Coordinates of C-alpha atoms in Angstrom, one line a residue:
X1 CA -74.4 24.8 -8.0
X2 CA -73.2 26.7 -5.0
X3 CA -73.0 23.5 -3.1
X4 CA -70.7 22.0 -5.8
X5 CA -68.5 25.1 -5.7
X6 CA -68.2 24.9 -1.9
X7 CA -67.4 21.2 -2.1
X8 CA -64.7 21.8 -4.7
X9 CA -63.2 24.7 -2.7
X10 CA -63.0 22.5 0.4
X11 CA -61.3 19.7 -1.5
X12 CA -58.8 22.1 -3.0
X13 CA -58.0 23.6 0.4
X14 CA -57.4 20.1 1.8
X15 CA -55.0 19.2 -1.1
X16 CA -53.0 22.4 -0.6
X17 CA -52.7 21.7 3.1
X18 CA -51.6 18.1 2.6
X19 CA -49.0 19.2 0.0
X20 CA -47.6 21.8 2.4
X21 CA -47.3 19.2 5.2
X22 CA -45.6 16.8 2.8
X23 CA -43.1 19.5 1.8
X24 CA -42.3 20.3 5.4
X25 CA -41.8 16.6 6.1
X26 CA -39.5 16.2 3.1
X27 CA -37.5 19.3 4.1
X28 CA -37.2 17.9 7.6
X29 CA -36.0 14.5 6.3
X30 CA -33.4 16.2 4.0
X31 CA -32.1 18.3 6.9
X32 CA -31.9 15.2 9.1
X33 CA -30.0 13.4 6.4
X34 CA -27.6 16.3 6.0
X35 CA -27.0 16.5 9.7
X36 CA -26.3 12.8 9.8
X37 CA -23.8 13.1 7.0
X38 CA -22.0 15.9 8.7
X39 CA -21.7 13.9 11.9
X40 CA -20.2 11.0 9.9
X41 CA -17.7 13.3 8.3
X42 CA -16.1 14.3 11.6
X43 CA -15.7 10.8 12.9
X44 CA -12.3 9.0 13.0
X45 CA -11.0 7.7 9.7
X46 CA -12.4 4.3 8.8
X47 CA -9.3 3.1 7.1
X48 CA -11.2 1.9 4.1
X49 CA -9.2 1.9 0.8
X50 CA -10.1 3.3 -2.6
X51 CA -8.3 2.8 -5.9
X52 CA -7.4 5.6 -8.3
X53 CA -5.2 6.0 -11.3
X54 CA -2.5 7.3 -9.0
X55 CA -2.6 4.2 -6.8
X56 CA -4.5 2.9 -3.8
X57 CA -5.5 5.5 -1.2
X58 CA -5.6 4.5 2.5
X59 CA -5.4 5.9 6.0
X60 CA -4.2 4.4 9.2
X61 CA -2.1 4.9 12.3
X62 CA 1.7 5.1 11.7
X63 CA 3.1 2.7 14.3
X64 CA 6.8 2.4 13.4
X65 CA 9.5 3.9 11.1
X66 CA 12.5 1.8 10.3
X67 CA 15.5 3.3 8.4
X68 CA 16.4 0.8 5.7
X69 CA 19.3 2.8 4.4
X70 CA 18.8 6.2 2.7
X71 CA 16.6 7.0 0.9
X72 CA 14.5 3.9 1.8
X73 CA 12.5 3.4 5.0
X74 CA 9.9 0.8 6.1
X75 CA 6.7 2.0 7.7
X76 CA 4.4 -0.1 9.8
X77 CA 0.9 1.1 9.6
X78 CA -2.0 -0.1 11.6
X79 CA -5.7 -0.2 10.6
X80 CA -7.5 -0.6 14.0
X81 CA -11.0 -0.7 12.5
X82 CA -10.0 -3.8 10.6
X83 CA -7.7 -5.1 13.3
X84 CA -4.5 -5.7 11.3
X85 CA -1.2 -3.9 10.3
X86 CA 0.9 -3.9 7.2
X87 CA 4.4 -2.9 6.1
X88 CA 5.1 -0.3 3.4
X89 CA 8.3 0.8 1.7
X90 CA 8.9 4.5 1.0
X91 CA 11.6 6.2 -1.1
X92 CA 12.1 9.7 0.2
X93 CA 13.7 10.8 -3.1
X94 CA 10.5 9.9 -4.9
X95 CA 8.0 11.1 -2.4
X96 CA 7.4 14.8 -2.2
X97 CA 6.9 16.6 1.2
X98 CA 8.3 13.7 3.2
X99 CA 11.6 12.9 4.9
X100 CA 12.8 10.5 7.6
X101 CA 12.9 13.0 10.5
X102 CA 9.5 14.4 9.7
X103 CA 7.9 10.9 9.3
X104 CA 9.3 9.8 12.7
X105 CA 7.4 12.7 14.4
X106 CA 4.1 11.3 13.0
X107 CA 4.4 8.0 14.9
X108 CA 1.1 7.3 16.8
X109 CA -0.9 9.6 14.5
X110 CA -3.3 9.0 11.6
X111 CA -1.8 9.4 8.2
X112 CA -3.3 9.5 4.7
X113 CA -1.3 7.9 1.9
X114 CA -1.2 6.5 -1.6
X115 CA 0.6 3.4 -2.5
X116 CA 1.2 0.8 -5.3
X117 CA 1.1 -2.9 -4.6
X118 CA 3.2 -5.1 -6.8
X119 CA 4.1 -8.8 -6.9
X120 CA 7.9 -9.2 -6.9
X121 CA 10.5 -12.0 -6.8
X122 CA 12.6 -11.8 -3.7
X123 CA 15.9 -13.6 -4.2
X124 CA 17.0 -15.4 -1.1
X125 CA 20.1 -17.4 -2.1
X126 CA 22.2 -18.0 -5.2
X127 CA 24.2 -21.3 -5.3
X128 CA 26.8 -23.1 -7.4
X129 CA 27.2 -26.8 -6.8
X130 CA 25.3 -26.4 -3.5
X131 CA 27.5 -23.6 -2.2
X132 CA 26.0 -20.2 -1.5
X133 CA 27.3 -17.1 -3.2
X134 CA 25.4 -14.9 -0.8
X135 CA 26.4 -15.9 2.7
X136 CA 29.0 -18.2 4.4
X137 CA 26.2 -19.2 6.8
X138 CA 23.4 -21.5 5.8
X139 CA 20.4 -19.6 4.6
X140 CA 17.1 -21.0 5.9
X141 CA 14.5 -21.3 3.2
X142 CA 10.8 -21.4 3.8
X143 CA 8.4 -24.0 2.3
X144 CA 7.2 -21.3 0.0
X145 CA 10.6 -20.8 -1.6
X146 CA 10.9 -21.6 -5.3
X147 CA 13.9 -22.9 -7.2
X148 CA 15.3 -21.8 -10.6
X149 CA 18.4 -22.9 -12.5
X150 CA 19.9 -20.9 -15.3
X151 CA 22.5 -18.4 -16.4
X152 CA 23.2 -15.5 -14.0
X153 CA 23.4 -12.0 -15.6
X154 CA 23.6 -8.5 -14.3
X155 CA 26.1 -9.3 -11.6
X156 CA 28.9 -7.4 -13.3
X157 CA 30.1 -5.7 -10.1
X158 CA 29.4 -5.6 -6.4
X159 CA 26.5 -3.4 -5.5
X160 CA 28.2 0.0 -4.6
X161 CA 25.4 1.8 -2.8
X162 CA 22.5 1.4 -0.4
X163 CA 20.0 0.4 -3.1
X164 CA 20.0 -3.1 -4.7
X165 CA 21.0 -3.7 -8.2
X166 CA 19.1 -6.0 -10.6
X167 CA 20.2 -9.5 -11.7
X168 CA 18.5 -12.0 -13.9
X169 CA 18.5 -15.8 -14.2
X170 CA 17.7 -17.1 -17.7
X171 CA 16.5 -20.7 -17.8
X172 CA 17.1 -23.3 -20.6
X173 CA 13.7 -22.4 -22.1
X174 CA 14.6 -18.7 -22.3
X175 CA 12.4 -17.7 -19.3
X176 CA 14.0 -14.7 -17.7
X177 CA 13.4 -14.0 -14.0
X178 CA 14.5 -10.6 -12.6
X179 CA 15.5 -9.9 -9.0
X180 CA 16.5 -6.8 -7.1
X181 CA 19.5 -7.8 -5.1
X182 CA 22.8 -6.7 -3.5
X183 CA 25.5 -8.3 -5.7
X184 CA 28.3 -10.0 -3.8
X185 CA 31.9 -10.6 -4.9
X186 CA 31.2 -14.3 -5.3
X187 CA 28.2 -13.5 -7.6
X188 CA 30.4 -11.3 -9.8
X189 CA 32.7 -14.3 -10.3
X190 CA 29.7 -16.5 -11.3
X191 CA 28.2 -13.9 -13.7
X192 CA 27.5 -15.5 -17.1
X193 CA 27.6 -19.0 -15.6
X194 CA 24.9 -21.5 -14.5
X195 CA 23.6 -21.0 -11.0
X196 CA 20.7 -22.1 -8.9
X197 CA 18.5 -19.4 -7.3
X198 CA 16.0 -19.7 -4.5
X199 CA 13.3 -17.1 -4.3
X200 CA 9.8 -16.2 -3.0
X201 CA 7.0 -14.3 -4.6
X202 CA 6.2 -11.4 -2.3
X203 CA 3.8 -8.5 -2.4
X204 CA 5.7 -5.1 -2.2
X205 CA 3.7 -2.1 -1.0
X206 CA 5.4 1.2 -2.1
X207 CA 4.1 4.5 -0.8
X208 CA 4.1 7.3 -3.4
X209 CA 2.5 10.1 -1.3
X210 CA 1.8 10.6 2.4
X211 CA 0.6 13.3 4.7
X212 CA -0.3 13.8 8.4
X213 CA -4.1 14.0 9.2
X214 CA -5.2 16.7 11.6
X215 CA -6.2 15.5 15.1

């Protein structure tokens, strides 16, 4: 009987010892994992995007700021980890905490920003009987350019400011294509008449929030 008790006590002692060692090992692994996570957190931004209800969140290096006429600017942002750069439009009247002079001081630094990406129709030329209503010089059209013929509307007056107006071309089957565009005098004269438009489908990236990341 005493032998059985001694044997049971010995086994119990071994179990407790093993459990303690496993606990120390688990604690050590958890600490190691935590340290590893901390180290990752202080590395340079990866530039990986994430989508939210507010838009797409990104980070990259601001390479260039081009004034496109107040309050619009075009930003060139590089993503070195993925080895490419992209162009983004920003409207300073709709973006809090940002202005042209401040943004220019951020060139060469990492920025964090939120943007929306939309497919838009970029109107390249509007013609009547083969004559351009946009430019006296011939407008070179790419192979990707599309053609639409219909009634021009929205060109009631020449565009007065730095922001484009909106014109539409309605086809014979009542399809309405809308374009942001700077209306010319010649387009005003053709408003309500049949025209031929040439356009491209382009992706427009519009920044809605931006901030400088600490060094």
